[in-house]
mmCIF file of N, CA and C in Angstrom:
data_model
loop_
_atom_site.group_PDB
_atom_site.id
_atom_site.type_symbol
_atom_site.label_atom_id
_atom_site.label_comp_id
_atom_site.label_asym_id
_atom_site.label_seq_id
_atom_site.Cartn_x
_atom_site.Cartn_y
_atom_site.Cartn_z
ATOM 1 N N ARG O 1 179.751 -45.719 115.481
ATOM 2 C CA ARG O 1 179.574 -46.305 116.645
ATOM 3 C C ARG O 1 179.107 -45.192 117.782
ATOM 4 N N ILE O 2 179.571 -43.929 117.525
ATOM 5 C CA ILE O 2 179.063 -42.834 118.539
ATOM 6 C C ILE O 2 177.431 -42.605 118.445
ATOM 7 N N ILE O 3 176.905 -42.741 117.305
ATOM 8 C CA ILE O 3 175.498 -42.499 116.773
ATOM 9 C C ILE O 3 174.841 -43.797 117.354
ATOM 10 N N GLN O 4 175.490 -45.306 117.393
ATOM 11 C CA GLN O 4 174.746 -46.352 117.895
ATOM 12 C C GLN O 4 174.718 -46.266 118.912
ATOM 13 N N ASP O 5 175.566 -46.073 119.833
ATOM 14 C CA ASP O 5 175.634 -45.930 121.143
ATOM 15 C C ASP O 5 174.650 -45.107 122.057
ATOM 16 N N ARG O 6 174.613 -43.753 121.255
ATOM 17 C CA ARG O 6 173.595 -42.803 121.695
ATOM 18 C C ARG O 6 172.051 -43.769 121.409
ATOM 19 N N ILE O 7 171.618 -43.951 120.349
ATOM 20 C CA ILE O 7 170.418 -44.617 119.959
ATOM 21 C C ILE O 7 170.223 -45.704 121.011
ATOM 22 N N ILE O 8 171.027 -46.496 121.270
ATOM 23 C CA ILE O 8 170.596 -47.583 122.343
ATOM 24 C C ILE O 8 170.874 -47.111 123.567
ATOM 25 N N ARG O 9 171.356 -46.390 124.150
ATOM 26 C CA ARG O 9 171.373 -45.790 125.732
ATOM 27 C C ARG O 9 170.483 -44.368 125.691
ATOM 28 N N PRO O 10 169.091 -44.717 126.274
ATOM 29 C CA PRO O 10 168.427 -43.366 126.622
ATOM 30 C C PRO O 10 168.838 -42.381 127.485
ATOM 31 N N GLN O 11 169.798 -42.816 128.326
ATOM 32 C CA GLN O 11 170.346 -41.970 129.228
ATOM 33 C C GLN O 11 171.104 -40.740 128.675
ATOM 34 N N TYR O 12 171.523 -40.943 127.180
ATOM 35 C CA TYR O 12 172.405 -40.109 126.444
ATOM 36 C C TYR O 12 171.674 -39.199 125.523
ATOM 37 N N TYR O 13 170.068 -39.494 125.437
ATOM 38 C CA TYR O 13 169.259 -38.833 124.655
ATOM 39 C C TYR O 13 169.460 -37.080 124.978
ATOM 40 N N PRO O 14 169.480 -36.772 126.277
ATOM 41 C CA PRO O 14 169.647 -35.409 126.660
ATOM 42 C C PRO O 14 170.967 -34.894 125.991
ATOM 43 N N GLU O 15 171.178 -33.821 125.366
ATOM 44 C CA GLU O 15 172.438 -33.133 125.149
ATOM 45 C C GLU O 15 173.368 -33.117 126.222
ATOM 46 N N ILE O 16 172.888 -32.575 127.224
ATOM 47 C CA ILE O 16 173.799 -32.082 128.368
ATOM 48 C C ILE O 16 174.531 -33.422 129.018
ATOM 49 N N LEU O 17 173.790 -34.702 129.118
ATOM 50 C CA LEU O 17 174.103 -35.671 129.530
ATOM 51 C C LEU O 17 175.147 -36.485 128.445
ATOM 52 N N PHE O 18 174.697 -36.489 127.378
ATOM 53 C CA PHE O 18 175.705 -37.010 126.391
ATOM 54 C C PHE O 18 177.240 -36.315 126.279
ATOM 55 N N ASN O 19 177.022 -34.728 126.156
ATOM 56 C CA ASN O 19 178.340 -34.063 126.645
ATOM 57 C C ASN O 19 179.011 -34.457 127.559
ATOM 58 N N LEU O 20 178.424 -34.569 128.816
ATOM 59 C CA LEU O 20 178.899 -34.772 130.188
ATOM 60 C C LEU O 20 179.535 -36.135 130.268
ATOM 61 N N PHE O 21 178.536 -37.112 130.065
ATOM 62 C CA PHE O 21 179.155 -38.673 130.359
ATOM 63 C C PHE O 21 179.584 -39.626 129.109
ATOM 64 N N GLY O 22 178.798 -39.037 127.949
ATOM 65 C CA GLY O 22 178.916 -39.630 126.848
ATOM 66 C C GLY O 22 180.207 -39.296 125.933
ATOM 67 N N ASP O 23 179.855 -39.625 124.537
ATOM 68 C CA ASP O 23 181.168 -39.499 123.728
ATOM 69 C C ASP O 23 180.663 -38.124 122.724
ATOM 70 N N GLY O 24 180.097 -36.921 123.611
ATOM 71 C CA GLY O 24 179.913 -35.693 122.787
ATOM 72 C C GLY O 24 181.097 -35.030 122.483
ATOM 73 N N LYS O 25 182.389 -34.956 123.282
ATOM 74 C CA LYS O 25 183.558 -34.352 122.668
ATOM 75 C C LYS O 25 183.994 -35.137 121.590
ATOM 76 N N GLU O 26 184.055 -36.438 121.317
ATOM 77 C CA GLU O 26 184.571 -37.071 120.180
ATOM 78 C C GLU O 26 183.534 -36.773 119.069
ATOM 79 N N GLN O 27 182.287 -36.960 119.139
ATOM 80 C CA GLN O 27 181.425 -36.557 118.390
ATOM 81 C C GLN O 27 181.598 -35.088 117.454
ATOM 82 N N LYS O 28 181.957 -34.107 118.519
ATOM 83 C CA LYS O 28 182.099 -32.948 117.780
ATOM 84 C C LYS O 28 183.732 -32.757 117.118
ATOM 85 N N ARG O 29 184.483 -33.729 117.672
ATOM 86 C CA ARG O 29 186.005 -33.687 117.024
ATOM 87 C C ARG O 29 185.418 -34.581 115.378
ATOM 88 N N CYS O 30 184.711 -35.299 115.447
ATOM 89 C CA CYS O 30 184.624 -36.313 114.400
ATOM 90 C C CYS O 30 183.610 -35.227 113.230
ATOM 91 N N VAL O 31 182.539 -34.485 113.801
ATOM 92 C CA VAL O 31 181.890 -33.491 112.978
ATOM 93 C C VAL O 31 182.744 -32.551 112.691
ATOM 94 N N LYS O 32 183.840 -31.967 113.233
ATOM 95 C CA LYS O 32 184.631 -30.959 112.569
ATOM 96 C C LYS O 32 185.329 -31.194 111.667
ATOM 97 N N ALA O 33 185.752 -32.595 111.697
ATOM 98 C CA ALA O 33 186.783 -33.175 110.513
ATOM 99 C C ALA O 33 185.954 -33.292 109.354
ATOM 100 N N LEU O 34 184.710 -33.769 109.439
ATOM 101 C CA LEU O 34 184.110 -33.908 108.236
ATOM 102 C C LEU O 34 183.633 -32.564 107.586
ATOM 103 N N HIS O 35 183.280 -31.323 108.536
ATOM 104 C CA HIS O 35 183.061 -30.258 107.882
ATOM 105 C C HIS O 35 184.555 -29.655 107.307
ATOM 106 N N ASP O 36 185.676 -29.974 107.891
ATOM 107 C CA ASP O 36 186.951 -29.594 107.233
ATOM 108 C C ASP O 36 187.028 -30.279 105.707
ATOM 109 N N PHE O 37 186.901 -31.369 105.884
ATOM 110 C CA PHE O 37 186.637 -32.172 104.612
ATOM 111 C C PHE O 37 186.095 -31.442 103.294
ATOM 112 N N THR O 38 184.591 -31.319 103.543
ATOM 113 C CA THR O 38 183.799 -30.630 102.725
ATOM 114 C C THR O 38 184.382 -29.314 102.538
ATOM 115 N N GLY O 39 184.532 -28.531 103.638
ATOM 116 C CA GLY O 39 184.975 -27.156 103.094
ATOM 117 C C GLY O 39 186.456 -26.748 102.388
ATOM 118 N N ASN O 40 187.356 -27.674 102.618
ATOM 119 C CA ASN O 40 188.455 -28.041 101.729
ATOM 120 C C ASN O 40 188.138 -28.410 100.406
ATOM 121 N N ALA O 41 187.202 -29.218 100.047
ATOM 122 C CA ALA O 41 186.500 -29.736 98.756
ATOM 123 C C ALA O 41 185.996 -28.654 98.089
ATOM 124 N N ILE O 42 185.299 -27.700 98.741
ATOM 125 C CA ILE O 42 184.499 -26.722 98.222
ATOM 126 C C ILE O 42 185.499 -25.620 97.729
ATOM 127 N N LEU O 43 186.303 -25.206 98.689
ATOM 128 C CA LEU O 43 187.592 -24.224 98.615
ATOM 129 C C LEU O 43 188.360 -24.504 97.236
ATOM 130 N N ALA O 44 188.609 -25.941 97.325
ATOM 131 C CA ALA O 44 189.470 -26.034 96.020
ATOM 132 C C ALA O 44 188.734 -25.988 94.593
ATOM 133 N N ARG O 45 187.374 -26.452 94.817
ATOM 134 C CA ARG O 45 186.750 -26.315 93.339
ATOM 135 C C ARG O 45 186.315 -24.819 93.056
ATOM 136 N N LYS O 46 186.242 -24.033 94.125
ATOM 137 C CA LYS O 46 186.083 -22.700 93.777
ATOM 138 C C LYS O 46 187.399 -22.038 93.237
ATOM 139 N N GLN O 47 188.553 -22.269 93.856
ATOM 140 C CA GLN O 47 189.596 -21.920 93.214
ATOM 141 C C GLN O 47 189.953 -21.915 91.655
ATOM 142 N N MET O 48 189.667 -23.738 91.633
ATOM 143 C CA MET O 48 189.845 -23.627 90.045
ATOM 144 C C MET O 48 188.750 -23.428 89.091
ATOM 145 N N MET O 49 187.659 -23.127 89.572
ATOM 146 C CA MET O 49 186.650 -22.241 88.916
ATOM 147 C C MET O 49 186.964 -20.799 88.619
ATOM 148 N N ASP O 50 187.791 -20.224 89.754
ATOM 149 C CA ASP O 50 188.116 -18.763 89.443
ATOM 150 C C ASP O 50 189.178 -18.999 88.665
ATOM 151 N N LYS O 51 190.163 -19.833 88.760
ATOM 152 C CA LYS O 51 191.175 -19.838 87.766
ATOM 153 C C LYS O 51 190.723 -20.172 86.526
ATOM 154 N N ALA O 52 189.767 -20.803 86.059
ATOM 155 C CA ALA O 52 189.497 -20.969 84.705
ATOM 156 C C ALA O 52 188.500 -19.863 84.308
ATOM 157 N N GLY O 53 188.145 -18.816 85.070
ATOM 158 C CA GLY O 53 187.461 -17.648 84.491
ATOM 159 C C GLY O 53 185.697 -17.752 84.627
ATOM 160 N N GLY O 54 185.217 -18.738 85.553
ATOM 161 C CA GLY O 54 184.071 -18.841 85.845
ATOM 162 C C GLY O 54 183.615 -20.069 85.013
ATOM 163 N N ILE O 55 182.175 -20.441 85.315
ATOM 164 C CA ILE O 55 181.626 -21.623 85.037
ATOM 165 C C ILE O 55 181.421 -21.719 83.350
ATOM 166 N N GLN O 56 181.269 -20.581 82.770
ATOM 167 C CA GLN O 56 180.913 -20.315 81.342
ATOM 168 C C GLN O 56 182.288 -21.118 80.495
ATOM 169 N N LYS O 57 183.453 -20.542 81.185
ATOM 170 C CA LYS O 57 184.930 -20.729 80.453
ATOM 171 C C LYS O 57 185.159 -22.171 80.863
ATOM 172 N N MET O 58 184.736 -22.697 81.748
ATOM 173 C CA MET O 58 184.772 -24.311 82.239
ATOM 174 C C MET O 58 183.962 -25.309 81.036
ATOM 175 N N LEU O 59 182.839 -24.680 80.912
ATOM 176 C CA LEU O 59 181.972 -25.491 80.055
ATOM 177 C C LEU O 59 182.900 -25.417 78.481
ATOM 178 N N GLU O 60 183.041 -24.113 78.227
ATOM 179 C CA GLU O 60 183.648 -24.162 76.525
ATOM 180 C C GLU O 60 185.228 -24.985 76.652
ATOM 181 N N LYS O 61 185.808 -24.952 77.874
ATOM 182 C CA LYS O 61 186.953 -25.629 77.767
ATOM 183 C C LYS O 61 186.395 -27.193 77.818
ATOM 184 N N LYS O 62 185.555 -27.485 78.387
ATOM 185 C CA LYS O 62 185.241 -29.040 78.438
ATOM 186 C C LYS O 62 184.643 -29.169 76.898
ATOM 187 N N ALA O 63 183.909 -28.576 76.565
ATOM 188 C CA ALA O 63 183.269 -28.700 75.135
ATOM 189 C C ALA O 63 184.363 -28.821 73.905
ATOM 190 N N GLU O 64 185.555 -27.815 74.100
ATOM 191 C CA GLU O 64 186.804 -28.101 73.425
ATOM 192 C C GLU O 64 187.567 -29.405 73.393
ATOM 193 N N ASP O 65 187.829 -29.860 74.655
ATOM 194 C CA ASP O 65 188.378 -30.874 74.873
ATOM 195 C C ASP O 65 187.529 -32.222 74.499
ATOM 196 N N GLY O 66 186.426 -32.122 74.158
ATOM 197 C CA GLY O 66 185.568 -33.164 73.842
ATOM 198 C C GLY O 66 184.601 -33.818 74.992
ATOM 199 N N GLY O 67 184.698 -33.049 75.823
ATOM 200 C CA GLY O 67 183.885 -33.651 76.982
ATOM 201 C C GLY O 67 182.456 -33.253 77.150
ATOM 202 N N GLY O 68 181.900 -33.788 78.011
ATOM 203 C CA GLY O 68 180.325 -33.548 78.032
ATOM 204 C C GLY O 68 180.088 -32.357 78.842
ATOM 205 N N ILE O 69 178.890 -31.966 78.739
ATOM 206 C CA ILE O 69 178.592 -30.507 79.416
ATOM 207 C C ILE O 69 177.941 -30.604 80.800
ATOM 208 N N ARG O 70 177.948 -31.837 81.309
ATOM 209 C CA ARG O 70 177.387 -32.245 82.490
ATOM 210 C C ARG O 70 178.355 -31.451 83.599
ATOM 211 N N LEU O 71 177.630 -30.789 84.545
ATOM 212 C CA LEU O 71 178.101 -30.009 85.814
ATOM 213 C C LEU O 71 177.727 -30.818 86.906
ATOM 214 N N ALA O 72 178.569 -30.979 87.791
ATOM 215 C CA ALA O 72 178.203 -31.485 89.233
ATOM 216 C C ALA O 72 177.513 -30.495 89.911
ATOM 217 N N LEU O 73 176.786 -30.933 91.117
ATOM 218 C CA LEU O 73 176.038 -30.138 91.841
ATOM 219 C C LEU O 73 176.906 -29.131 92.744
ATOM 220 N N LEU O 74 178.117 -29.233 92.964
ATOM 221 C CA LEU O 74 178.922 -28.347 93.335
ATOM 222 C C LEU O 74 179.187 -27.453 92.490
ATOM 223 N N ASP O 75 179.520 -27.508 91.218
ATOM 224 C CA ASP O 75 179.668 -26.346 90.241
ATOM 225 C C ASP O 75 178.590 -25.540 90.012
ATOM 226 N N LEU O 76 177.101 -26.138 90.138
ATOM 227 C CA LEU O 76 175.986 -25.303 90.001
ATOM 228 C C LEU O 76 175.851 -24.470 91.146
ATOM 229 N N MET O 77 176.123 -24.919 92.473
ATOM 230 C CA MET O 77 175.940 -23.991 93.535
ATOM 231 C C MET O 77 177.092 -22.923 93.702
ATOM 232 N N LEU O 78 178.478 -23.360 93.161
ATOM 233 C CA LEU O 78 179.559 -22.311 92.951
ATOM 234 C C LEU O 78 179.097 -21.124 91.805
ATOM 235 N N ASP O 79 178.330 -21.667 90.870
ATOM 236 C CA ASP O 79 177.968 -20.789 90.162
ATOM 237 C C ASP O 79 176.702 -19.759 90.660
ATOM 238 N N MET O 80 175.853 -20.261 91.420
ATOM 239 C CA MET O 80 175.100 -19.235 92.095
ATOM 240 C C MET O 80 175.602 -18.521 93.059
ATOM 241 N N HIS O 81 176.681 -18.875 93.750
ATOM 242 C CA HIS O 81 177.486 -18.196 94.840
ATOM 243 C C HIS O 81 178.170 -17.108 93.810
ATOM 244 N N SER O 82 178.324 -17.103 92.712
ATOM 245 C CA SER O 82 179.124 -15.992 91.982
ATOM 246 C C SER O 82 178.043 -14.866 91.620
ATOM 247 N N ARG O 83 176.903 -15.457 91.693
ATOM 248 C CA ARG O 83 175.504 -14.648 91.531
ATOM 249 C C ARG O 83 174.957 -14.042 92.437
ATOM 250 N N ASN O 84 175.664 -14.393 93.592
ATOM 251 C CA ASN O 84 174.964 -13.904 95.115
ATOM 252 C C ASN O 84 173.482 -14.424 95.337
ATOM 253 N N GLU O 85 173.536 -15.573 95.128
ATOM 254 C CA GLU O 85 172.281 -16.343 95.125
ATOM 255 C C GLU O 85 172.097 -17.277 96.466
ATOM 256 N N ILE O 86 173.576 -17.474 96.669
ATOM 257 C CA ILE O 86 173.604 -18.569 97.852
ATOM 258 C C ILE O 86 175.217 -18.128 98.539
ATOM 259 N N ASP O 87 175.326 -18.269 99.792
ATOM 260 C CA ASP O 87 176.423 -17.893 100.357
ATOM 261 C C ASP O 87 177.233 -19.253 100.496
ATOM 262 N N LEU O 88 178.750 -19.237 100.969
ATOM 263 C CA LEU O 88 179.437 -20.457 101.159
ATOM 264 C C LEU O 88 179.188 -21.238 102.234
ATOM 265 N N GLU O 89 178.257 -20.706 103.469
ATOM 266 C CA GLU O 89 177.773 -21.394 104.348
ATOM 267 C C GLU O 89 176.617 -22.158 103.985
ATOM 268 N N GLY O 90 175.622 -21.935 102.833
ATOM 269 C CA GLY O 90 174.757 -22.601 102.462
ATOM 270 C C GLY O 90 175.403 -23.912 101.828
ATOM 271 N N ILE O 91 176.218 -23.660 100.632
ATOM 272 C CA ILE O 91 177.000 -24.481 99.860
ATOM 273 C C ILE O 91 177.538 -25.521 100.803
ATOM 274 N N GLN O 92 178.157 -25.191 102.076
ATOM 275 C CA GLN O 92 178.486 -26.069 102.822
ATOM 276 C C GLN O 92 177.538 -27.084 103.460
ATOM 277 N N GLU O 93 176.527 -26.570 103.870
ATOM 278 C CA GLU O 93 175.551 -27.170 104.374
ATOM 279 C C GLU O 93 175.048 -28.475 103.394
ATOM 280 N N GLU O 94 174.843 -27.835 101.819
ATOM 281 C CA GLU O 94 174.164 -28.840 101.125
ATOM 282 C C GLU O 94 175.149 -30.141 100.688
ATOM 283 N N VAL O 95 176.299 -29.645 100.807
ATOM 284 C CA VAL O 95 177.480 -30.661 100.609
ATOM 285 C C VAL O 95 177.670 -31.573 101.470
ATOM 286 N N ASP O 96 177.362 -30.980 102.628
ATOM 287 C CA ASP O 96 177.600 -31.844 104.203
ATOM 288 C C ASP O 96 176.252 -32.842 104.019
ATOM 289 N N THR O 97 175.237 -32.197 103.519
ATOM 290 C CA THR O 97 173.844 -33.244 103.380
ATOM 291 C C THR O 97 174.259 -34.458 102.561
ATOM 292 N N PHE O 98 174.686 -33.967 101.359
ATOM 293 C CA PHE O 98 174.866 -35.108 100.431
ATOM 294 C C PHE O 98 175.862 -35.941 100.654
ATOM 295 N N THR O 99 176.965 -35.587 101.348
ATOM 296 C CA THR O 99 178.064 -36.259 101.487
ATOM 297 C C THR O 99 177.760 -37.276 102.760
ATOM 298 N N PHE O 100 177.292 -36.790 103.804
ATOM 299 C CA PHE O 100 176.853 -37.867 105.196
ATOM 300 C C PHE O 100 175.675 -38.513 105.329
ATOM 301 N N GLU O 101 174.646 -37.788 104.805
ATOM 302 C CA GLU O 101 173.168 -38.210 105.180
ATOM 303 C C GLU O 101 173.172 -39.659 104.654
ATOM 304 N N GLY O 102 173.787 -40.080 103.819
ATOM 305 C CA GLY O 102 173.518 -41.398 103.127
ATOM 306 C C GLY O 102 174.098 -42.443 104.110
ATOM 307 N N HIS O 103 175.321 -41.934 104.607
ATOM 308 C CA HIS O 103 175.995 -42.813 105.798
ATOM 309 C C HIS O 103 175.061 -43.063 106.939
ATOM 310 N N ASP O 104 174.534 -41.652 107.445
ATOM 311 C CA ASP O 104 173.874 -41.819 108.669
ATOM 312 C C ASP O 104 172.281 -42.513 108.626
ATOM 313 N N THR O 105 171.891 -42.576 107.122
ATOM 314 C CA THR O 105 170.732 -43.409 107.010
ATOM 315 C C THR O 105 171.052 -44.781 107.124
ATOM 316 N N THR O 106 172.355 -45.213 106.522
ATOM 317 C CA THR O 106 172.590 -46.540 106.321
ATOM 318 C C THR O 106 173.001 -46.795 107.943
ATOM 319 N N SER O 107 173.617 -46.123 108.827
ATOM 320 C CA SER O 107 173.897 -46.554 110.094
ATOM 321 C C SER O 107 172.743 -46.847 110.694
ATOM 322 N N ALA O 108 171.861 -45.824 110.657
ATOM 323 C CA ALA O 108 170.578 -46.167 111.406
ATOM 324 C C ALA O 108 169.774 -47.399 111.064
ATOM 325 N N ALA O 109 169.486 -47.355 109.543
ATOM 326 C CA ALA O 109 169.079 -48.996 109.239
ATOM 327 C C ALA O 109 169.781 -50.083 109.733
ATOM 328 N N LEU O 110 171.130 -50.108 109.849
ATOM 329 C CA LEU O 110 171.602 -51.247 110.294
ATOM 330 C C LEU O 110 171.350 -51.409 111.848
ATOM 331 N N ASN O 111 171.178 -50.557 112.683
ATOM 332 C CA ASN O 111 171.006 -50.647 114.404
ATOM 333 C C ASN O 111 169.666 -51.207 114.344
ATOM 334 N N TRP O 112 168.821 -51.346 113.281
ATOM 335 C CA TRP O 112 167.408 -51.866 113.347
ATOM 336 C C TRP O 112 167.179 -53.030 112.859
#
């Protein structure tokens, strides 16, 4: 609703006006809740991976259990993090993008 209201009301296009008279505070609260959600998911998966002994140990356990060797994007990014190729902030940005950009695209399409 907040995005839709901002799109149809040109007076809220400037950030300062949106924050002053629009739903800027509500949008910030919602974005924080979304970041907290993805941050908690990342930390939970990282703890699970650390407890298992890394991605290789997780793959071996999956193979022993008869499961496939498919990895989620988050697992691959956490493996890159363990090799210092990406930081947790970068992982958070990627997870946020995959999680919420689909909703944003759908919302924008429905407006038109």
